[in-house]
Amino acid sequence: MFRRWCRLPQITQTLLGGSRSYAGVHQKVPHIRLPPSRLTELKEKLASSPVLTAAEWGAIRKGILDERRFNATNVDGTVLGLCSGLESAKSYVRFLEQSGIELNLAIVGKLLRLYRIKCELEEQERQEIVGLYNGLREKNPVLDANTCEHLVAALTLTDQWRLSFELLDMIKLSGIPDSGTYSYLIARCFQDGDIEAGWKLLDEMCSNKRLPKDDVFLSWMEHCLKDENSFKQNIIKMLSFTNAKSLFLSKRVGTALKQLPPNLGIRAVESRVTDSGKCSHCKRTLASIVVPEESFRALRDAFIQAVIIKKEIFNKTTPKELERFQAFLKKTKPYDVVIDGLNVAFSTGNQKSPAVYAMQIAAVVKHYVRQRKRVLIIGRQHMDRWRSKDMKYIRENAFLFLTEDLSQDDPFLLYAALESGPQTDFFSRDLMRKHSFLLGDELGGVFKRWQQEHQYSLLSITADGRVIIKSPFKFDMFAHSVPGDERQWHVPLVEECLKIPKVEKQARWLCVKIE
């Protein structure tokens, strides 16, 4: 504990002004921008001279207010957003205090974020953060989610970081904490050795569909270095977790793995993986993601329960149509492939003629008919008006089921593919995320593996009518060990953890040998 809270001059007193209330009620204001030329001018001035005199700050503030679009509510947040760093922001805050201008929560929030951006703080600056926290809490028994997130970002840089747990609970009163808030607190848990709390929060974070920042994994690796005897086991724990939660590590984390000291017994080398699942470095094949028959049956039954019986499908269809479809399936299944007709038709745009749409579907059907495949097309009733030789070919060489024009395609497509059996593929570019969500975490994971194994999509059609098809990558796309050898791992890398990549084979991998 600090012996005293060190504050920016007058800031806590300013924050304490007025009655106790729920903080954040008036925090959000419309985002207004300065003209580009004025914006550039001010940024250049503050970059060259971050600490200004009161007269200079006053002139900047007045100049922005003269833009008419700005007022006393939003001008100070705008100025603070122009500040090039923490010292510049603190200089402006001092000007506001000296001018008797009340600091609103938007200003304090931006100031707190600048502490996080600087990251490497002096002791004085860490005490300033705690002073800001105390001032806010003395005035407000409960803080709004935005202010709590700003505070967690800064408090986790101080010895008083455990105060963040209560702030996290406040955020949960109105929503789910964002990725940064979770990540800052988890990373600090790992840094200070509170491993149980860190992993508990990390599991909660992923369950809430929040992606961890790089610092979470880098902090875990830093913690692991403190105990060389369990280092390899702890790295395996991290890699296994990313697989279980379908997370990708970033190239930044990959670089940290590559740079581990040789004596730790982990050697990571950049590699590529072929479409057939072979690593270019160790020449071994990745683990297959083929869904076992027992898991497939559980998925099929769960899909019927979640999407059909619970009437999710009836949002855009009718029980009568579903009965007609079930009777159709009973008479015509099994199929080798189920095709989303409109998805194929509109793959090159939706401003073309029905003749072009029919031609594109027919091209895909021909591709499978040449392979002696049994094909089902799911379409909509307006396709019945497409009169062309291609539609005639489709009707003569494939099964065709047309839903009502307002019905959803995906449930019919997936239902048919699952009912047809574990060997049936389906053809669509849709991501099917809603259906994965409806199935819950465990069976949602099975659904994603089944989807990865069986989903094909159209890339293009050549001038002579040949189709270029994207085939599924039937191997584990997340970090995993080679079957039968827990010492050999393959780890896919993405540019950034916080950008959700397409769930597809990544271009860059690490081949990791655990000796």
Coordinates of C-alpha atoms in Angstrom, one line a residue, residues 24 55 87 147 174 189 206 302 313 377 438 441 459 486:
G24 CA -21.3 7.9 -16.7
A55 CA -2.4 31.0 -22.6
E87 CA 2.7 14.7 -20.5
T147 CA -15.2 4.3 -16.9
S174 CA -24.6 -3.9 -17.7
C189 CA -2.5 -12.0 -12.7
C206 CA -13.3 -17.1 -24.0
A302 CA -28.9 -31.8 -31.4
I313 CA -36.7 -22.7 -38.5
I377 CA -30.1 -28.6 -54.8
L438 CA -27.5 -22.4 -31.2
D441 CA -20.0 -24.7 -26.8
L459 CA -14.3 -19.8 -56.4
E486 CA 3.0 -35.1 -27.8

